[in-house]
Coordinates of C-alpha atoms in Angstrom, one line a residue:
X30 CA 103.2 157.4 52.2
X31 CA 106.8 156.3 51.4
X32 CA 107.9 158.6 54.3
X33 CA 105.5 156.9 56.6
X34 CA 106.7 153.3 55.7
X35 CA 110.2 154.5 56.2
X36 CA 109.5 155.8 59.7
X37 CA 107.7 152.5 60.5
X38 CA 110.7 150.5 59.2
X39 CA 113.0 152.6 61.3
X40 CA 110.9 152.2 64.4
X41 CA 110.8 148.3 64.0
X42 CA 114.6 148.4 63.5
X43 CA 115.2 150.2 66.7
X44 CA 112.7 147.9 68.6
X45 CA 114.6 144.9 67.2
X46 CA 118.0 146.3 68.1
X47 CA 116.7 147.1 71.7
X48 CA 115.5 143.5 72.1
X49 CA 118.8 142.1 70.7
X50 CA 120.7 144.2 73.1
X51 CA 118.6 143.1 76.0
X52 CA 119.3 139.5 75.1
X53 CA 123.0 140.2 74.9
X54 CA 123.0 141.8 78.3
X55 CA 122.0 138.5 79.9
X56 CA 125.5 137.1 80.0
X57 CA 127.1 135.0 82.8
X58 CA 128.3 138.1 84.5
X59 CA 125.0 139.9 84.5
X60 CA 122.9 137.0 85.8
X61 CA 121.2 138.0 88.9
X62 CA 117.7 137.9 90.4
X63 CA 115.9 141.2 90.2
X64 CA 112.5 141.6 91.9
X65 CA 110.1 143.3 89.6
X66 CA 106.8 143.1 91.3
X67 CA 105.0 141.5 94.3
X68 CA 101.5 140.2 94.9
X69 CA 100.1 140.1 98.5
X70 CA 97.1 137.7 98.9
X71 CA 95.2 138.4 102.1
X72 CA 94.6 135.0 103.5
X73 CA 94.7 133.5 106.9
X74 CA 96.2 130.0 106.5
X75 CA 99.2 128.3 104.7
X76 CA 99.0 128.2 101.0
X77 CA 101.1 126.4 98.3
X78 CA 101.8 128.0 95.0
X79 CA 100.6 125.9 92.2
X80 CA 100.5 128.1 89.1
X81 CA 100.5 131.6 87.6
X82 CA 98.8 132.7 84.5
X83 CA 100.2 136.1 83.6
X84 CA 97.8 136.6 80.7
X85 CA 94.7 136.6 82.8
X86 CA 96.4 137.7 86.0
X87 CA 95.3 134.6 87.9
X88 CA 97.0 132.7 90.7
X89 CA 96.3 129.1 91.6
X90 CA 97.1 128.3 95.3
X91 CA 96.3 125.3 97.5
X92 CA 95.4 125.1 101.3
X93 CA 96.9 121.7 102.0
X94 CA 95.5 121.7 105.6
X95 CA 92.0 122.0 104.3
X96 CA 92.4 120.6 100.8
X97 CA 91.1 123.8 99.2
X98 CA 91.9 125.4 95.9
X99 CA 92.3 129.2 96.2
X100 CA 92.0 131.3 93.1
X101 CA 93.3 134.9 93.4
X102 CA 94.0 137.7 90.9
X103 CA 97.2 139.8 90.5
X104 CA 95.9 142.5 92.9
X105 CA 95.8 139.9 95.7
X106 CA 92.0 139.5 95.9
X107 CA 90.8 135.9 96.5
X108 CA 88.1 135.3 93.9
X109 CA 87.3 131.6 94.4
X110 CA 87.9 128.9 97.1
X111 CA 86.6 125.4 96.9
X112 CA 87.3 121.8 97.6
X113 CA 87.0 119.0 95.1
X114 CA 87.3 116.1 97.7
X115 CA 84.2 114.0 97.8
X116 CA 81.3 113.9 95.3
X117 CA 81.1 112.5 91.8
X118 CA 83.5 115.1 90.2
X119 CA 86.2 114.6 92.9
X120 CA 89.8 114.0 91.9
X121 CA 90.3 111.7 95.0
X122 CA 92.2 112.0 98.1
X123 CA 95.1 114.4 97.2
X124 CA 96.8 115.9 94.1
X125 CA 100.1 114.4 93.1
X126 CA 101.6 117.7 92.2
X127 CA 100.8 121.3 91.3
X128 CA 97.6 122.0 89.4
X129 CA 98.2 123.8 86.1
X130 CA 96.3 126.4 84.2
X131 CA 95.2 125.7 80.5
X132 CA 96.7 128.0 77.9
X133 CA 93.8 130.3 78.0
X134 CA 93.6 130.4 81.8
X135 CA 90.0 129.3 81.9
X136 CA 90.6 125.9 83.4
X137 CA 93.2 124.0 85.4
X138 CA 94.2 120.4 85.5
X139 CA 95.0 118.1 88.5
X140 CA 96.5 114.6 88.6
X141 CA 95.9 112.2 91.4
X142 CA 96.2 108.5 92.0
X143 CA 92.6 108.2 90.9
X144 CA 92.7 110.1 87.6
X145 CA 93.3 113.3 85.7
X146 CA 90.6 116.1 86.1
X147 CA 90.2 119.5 84.6
X148 CA 88.0 122.1 86.3
X149 CA 86.9 125.6 85.5
X150 CA 87.6 128.5 87.7
X151 CA 84.3 128.0 89.6
X152 CA 85.2 124.4 90.4
X153 CA 82.9 122.7 87.9
X154 CA 84.4 119.5 86.2
X155 CA 85.1 120.3 82.5
X156 CA 86.5 116.8 81.6
X157 CA 88.5 114.0 83.1
X158 CA 88.2 110.6 84.7
X159 CA 89.7 107.7 86.4
X160 CA 92.9 106.0 85.1
X161 CA 91.9 102.7 83.3
X162 CA 94.6 100.5 84.7
X163 CA 94.3 97.3 86.7
X164 CA 96.9 98.2 89.3
X165 CA 98.3 101.6 89.8
X166 CA 101.5 102.2 91.9
X167 CA 101.0 104.3 95.0
X168 CA 102.5 107.5 93.7
X169 CA 103.4 110.2 96.1
X170 CA 103.7 113.9 95.5
X171 CA 103.4 117.4 96.8
X172 CA 100.8 120.0 95.7
X173 CA 103.2 122.8 95.0
X174 CA 105.2 124.4 92.3
X175 CA 108.3 122.2 92.5
X176 CA 106.1 119.2 91.4
X177 CA 105.1 120.7 88.0
X178 CA 103.8 118.4 85.1
X179 CA 104.1 119.1 81.4
X180 CA 101.6 118.6 78.6
X181 CA 103.0 116.8 75.6
X182 CA 100.1 116.7 73.1
X183 CA 97.3 114.8 74.9
X184 CA 99.7 113.2 77.4
X185 CA 101.1 114.5 80.7
X186 CA 104.6 113.9 81.8
X187 CA 105.1 114.0 85.5
X188 CA 107.3 112.3 88.2
X189 CA 106.3 108.8 89.0
X190 CA 107.9 108.5 92.4
X191 CA 106.4 106.3 95.2
X192 CA 106.3 102.9 96.8
X193 CA 106.5 99.9 94.5
X194 CA 105.9 96.3 94.8
X195 CA 109.2 95.8 96.7
X196 CA 110.4 97.4 99.9
X197 CA 113.1 100.0 99.7
X198 CA 115.4 97.8 101.7
X199 CA 115.9 95.3 98.9
X200 CA 117.8 95.3 95.5
X201 CA 114.5 94.6 93.8
X202 CA 113.2 98.0 94.6
X203 CA 116.0 99.8 92.9
X204 CA 116.0 97.3 89.9
X205 CA 112.3 98.0 89.2
X206 CA 112.3 101.7 90.3
X207 CA 110.9 104.1 87.5
X208 CA 111.4 107.9 88.1
X209 CA 108.9 109.4 85.6
X210 CA 105.5 108.7 84.2
X211 CA 103.2 109.3 81.3
X212 CA 99.4 109.9 81.9
X213 CA 97.5 109.4 78.7
X214 CA 94.4 111.7 79.1
X215 CA 92.6 110.1 76.1
X216 CA 93.1 106.3 76.8
X217 CA 93.5 106.9 80.5
X218 CA 96.6 104.8 80.6
X219 CA 99.5 105.1 82.9
X220 CA 103.1 104.3 81.7
X221 CA 106.1 104.5 84.0
X222 CA 109.7 104.8 82.6
X223 CA 113.2 106.1 83.4
X224 CA 115.0 103.5 85.4
X225 CA 117.8 104.4 87.7
X226 CA 121.2 105.2 86.0
X227 CA 123.8 102.5 86.7
X228 CA 125.9 105.2 88.3
X229 CA 123.3 106.6 90.4
X230 CA 124.0 106.9 94.1
X231 CA 120.7 105.0 94.6
X232 CA 122.3 101.9 93.1
X233 CA 125.0 101.8 95.7
X234 CA 123.5 98.8 97.6
X235 CA 122.1 101.0 100.4
X236 CA 118.6 101.6 101.5
X237 CA 117.4 105.1 100.7
X238 CA 114.5 107.0 102.3
X239 CA 111.7 107.6 99.7
X240 CA 111.8 111.2 100.5
X241 CA 115.5 111.4 99.4
X242 CA 114.6 110.0 96.0
X243 CA 111.9 112.7 94.9
X244 CA 112.5 113.6 91.3
X245 CA 112.1 117.1 90.0
X246 CA 111.4 117.6 86.3
X247 CA 111.4 120.2 83.5
X248 CA 110.7 119.9 79.7
X249 CA 112.0 122.1 77.0
X250 CA 113.0 121.8 73.3
X251 CA 112.1 118.1 73.0
X252 CA 114.3 117.3 76.1
X253 CA 113.7 116.2 79.6
X254 CA 115.7 117.8 82.3
X255 CA 115.5 116.3 85.7
X256 CA 117.3 116.1 89.1
X257 CA 116.7 113.3 91.6
X258 CA 116.3 114.1 95.3
X259 CA 119.6 114.3 97.2
X260 CA 121.8 113.3 94.3
X261 CA 123.7 116.3 92.9
X262 CA 123.3 115.2 89.3
X263 CA 121.5 116.7 86.3
X264 CA 120.1 114.3 83.7
X265 CA 119.1 115.4 80.2
X266 CA 117.2 113.0 78.0
X267 CA 115.4 112.9 74.7
X268 CA 111.6 113.5 75.2
X269 CA 110.7 110.7 72.8
X270 CA 111.1 107.0 73.4
X271 CA 113.5 105.4 74.0
X272 CA 114.4 108.5 76.1
X273 CA 118.1 108.4 75.0
X274 CA 120.4 110.0 77.6
X275 CA 122.0 113.1 76.0
X276 CA 124.1 114.1 79.1
X277 CA 124.5 113.2 82.8
X278 CA 126.1 116.1 84.6
X279 CA 127.7 115.8 87.9
X280 CA 127.0 119.1 89.6
X281 CA 130.1 120.5 91.1
X282 CA 129.2 122.0 94.5
X283 CA 132.2 121.7 96.7
X284 CA 130.4 122.1 100.0
X285 CA 127.4 119.7 99.1
X286 CA 126.9 117.0 101.5
X287 CA 124.1 114.4 101.4
X288 CA 122.7 111.2 102.7
X289 CA 123.9 108.3 100.9
X290 CA 121.7 105.7 102.3
X291 CA 122.0 103.1 105.2
X292 CA 122.4 99.3 105.4
X293 CA 119.4 97.3 104.4
X294 CA 119.1 95.6 107.7
X295 CA 118.9 98.9 109.5
X296 CA 116.2 100.4 107.4
X297 CA 112.4 100.2 108.1
X298 CA 110.6 100.3 104.7
X299 CA 107.5 101.3 106.4
X300 CA 108.9 104.7 107.6
X301 CA 109.4 108.0 105.8
X302 CA 112.3 109.6 107.8
X303 CA 114.1 112.4 105.8
X304 CA 117.5 113.6 106.9
X305 CA 117.0 117.3 107.6
X306 CA 120.8 117.7 107.4
X307 CA 121.1 116.4 103.9
X308 CA 121.6 118.4 100.8
X309 CA 118.7 118.3 98.3
X310 CA 117.8 119.4 94.8
X311 CA 114.7 121.5 95.5
X312 CA 113.5 122.6 92.2
X313 CA 114.4 122.8 88.5
X314 CA 113.1 125.1 85.7
X315 CA 114.2 125.6 82.1
X316 CA 114.0 128.9 80.3
X317 CA 114.8 129.7 76.7
X318 CA 118.4 130.2 77.6
X319 CA 119.1 128.6 80.9
X320 CA 118.7 125.6 83.3
X321 CA 117.8 126.9 86.8
X322 CA 118.3 124.6 89.8
X323 CA 117.6 125.6 93.4
X324 CA 119.2 123.5 96.1
X325 CA 120.1 123.1 99.8
X326 CA 123.8 122.3 100.1
X327 CA 123.3 120.3 103.5
X328 CA 124.8 120.8 106.9
X329 CA 128.4 119.3 107.4
X330 CA 128.5 116.6 110.0
X331 CA 130.9 118.7 112.2
X332 CA 128.4 121.5 112.5
X333 CA 125.2 119.6 113.2
X334 CA 125.5 119.5 117.0
X335 CA 124.7 123.3 117.2
X336 CA 121.3 122.7 115.7
X337 CA 120.2 119.8 118.0
X338 CA 117.5 120.2 120.5
X339 CA 115.8 123.0 118.5
X340 CA 112.2 123.0 117.6
X341 CA 111.3 122.5 114.0
X342 CA 110.7 126.2 113.3
X343 CA 113.9 127.1 115.1
X344 CA 115.8 124.5 113.2
X345 CA 114.6 125.7 109.9
X346 CA 115.3 129.4 110.6
X347 CA 118.8 128.7 111.9
X348 CA 119.8 126.4 109.1
X349 CA 118.5 128.7 106.3
X350 CA 120.4 131.6 107.9
X351 CA 123.6 129.5 108.2
X352 CA 123.3 127.6 105.0
X353 CA 121.1 129.8 102.7
X354 CA 119.6 127.8 99.7
X355 CA 121.2 128.7 96.3
X356 CA 120.3 128.9 92.7
X357 CA 122.5 127.3 90.1
X358 CA 122.4 128.6 86.5
X359 CA 123.6 126.4 83.6
X360 CA 123.3 126.6 79.9
X361 CA 121.0 124.3 78.1
X362 CA 123.7 121.7 77.6
X363 CA 124.4 121.7 81.4
X364 CA 127.5 123.8 81.5
X365 CA 127.9 125.9 84.7
X366 CA 127.5 129.5 84.4
X367 CA 126.8 131.0 87.8
X368 CA 125.5 130.3 91.3
X369 CA 124.2 132.6 94.1
X370 CA 122.4 132.5 97.3
X371 CA 118.6 133.0 97.2
X372 CA 117.3 136.0 99.2
X373 CA 115.4 135.0 102.4
X374 CA 112.1 136.3 101.1
X375 CA 112.2 133.8 98.1
X376 CA 111.3 130.1 98.6
X377 CA 113.8 127.8 97.3
X378 CA 111.2 125.1 96.6
X379 CA 108.0 126.8 95.4
X380 CA 108.8 128.8 92.2
X381 CA 107.8 128.8 88.6
X382 CA 108.9 130.1 85.3
X383 CA 106.2 131.8 83.3
X384 CA 106.3 134.3 80.4
X385 CA 109.9 135.3 80.8
X386 CA 109.8 135.7 84.6
X387 CA 110.3 133.6 87.7
X388 CA 107.5 133.7 90.3
X389 CA 108.5 132.9 93.9
X390 CA 106.3 132.1 96.9
X391 CA 107.6 133.8 100.0
X392 CA 108.6 131.3 102.6
X393 CA 106.3 130.9 105.7
X394 CA 107.1 133.2 108.5
X395 CA 108.2 130.8 111.3
X396 CA 108.2 133.4 114.0
X397 CA 104.7 134.7 113.8
X398 CA 101.4 134.0 112.1
X399 CA 100.6 136.2 109.1
X400 CA 97.2 136.7 107.5
X401 CA 98.7 136.9 104.0
X402 CA 100.9 135.1 101.5
X403 CA 103.3 136.9 99.2
X404 CA 104.3 136.0 95.6
X405 CA 107.3 137.8 93.9
X406 CA 107.7 138.4 90.2
X407 CA 111.4 138.1 89.6
X408 CA 113.4 138.8 86.5
X409 CA 116.7 136.9 85.7
X410 CA 119.5 139.0 84.1
X411 CA 120.2 142.8 84.0
X412 CA 116.9 144.8 84.3

């Protein structure tokens, strides 16, 4: 008996040493993206990646053209496809961000301008309802993994970006702007917070296109980590009120070029007109050890003429080849560790961190229509 206990203790010791060694291997020099697996979902149509639930092997995808939720398994088989537009259990016109699985993977939650709703995997409403506010700002969002929300108790933390009471070619717009929002799922209240930092480029007295101000958000260890559209800055705040700023980190990217706005009298507040040449912070995720930020560095003004007169697919393909999106890795205090180009088969915008791995949607093939989408499971470090 004593011998068996000794052997068990020795086995646990070796497992612990192995795990410790693995963690030590993930140093700045070893950091890299390693493709571990891929899932091909046979589907004719464009799909956004919303969420991955590794425990159940489920994928949550969204057909934006038809407003359909698509549920697939880790073998690539589509198990359910349904719409929740229209009817008494509808979430409204469009989701404000990615849907998210519950911890057990049996339901998923959607936020919209109408309310917060949770559905089971057959599309039945489990719980939810309308926001109980007299006037709600016209939030905007994208139904994809770069627009992830976070549960904090019974509240949801998300980005609160959108049109306000004032047009974006007035100082009042920037004075009253709030980047983030709480959705209280019990009281059904909505609370905006996080004004613009006084040093933000968006306080430079210029008009900024709303698409250039889209925040991206991550939460970890009682902290909020977020980036803000075209501005190459990482902000770290306390998660609890008054949301004290822990650190504001200017991201040092020597070749980064971005749109810094236009004169108020030249801007049309009714228009959304993104600058395709501008650099942009595409996504942010936080692991147990690192902050990961994917970004497009932008096209220098001197090089822009070569991309003119191209169709949109041609423009996208040429720009991605000439200026490939990159991934920046920082420690949890915002200190730079490493940066590398993202492989062409990994989307710079649609990716998640789940259970120790990154999950990337493959970009759309702009040259020919495909009847499938691909999701890559990717490890960070030496594997």
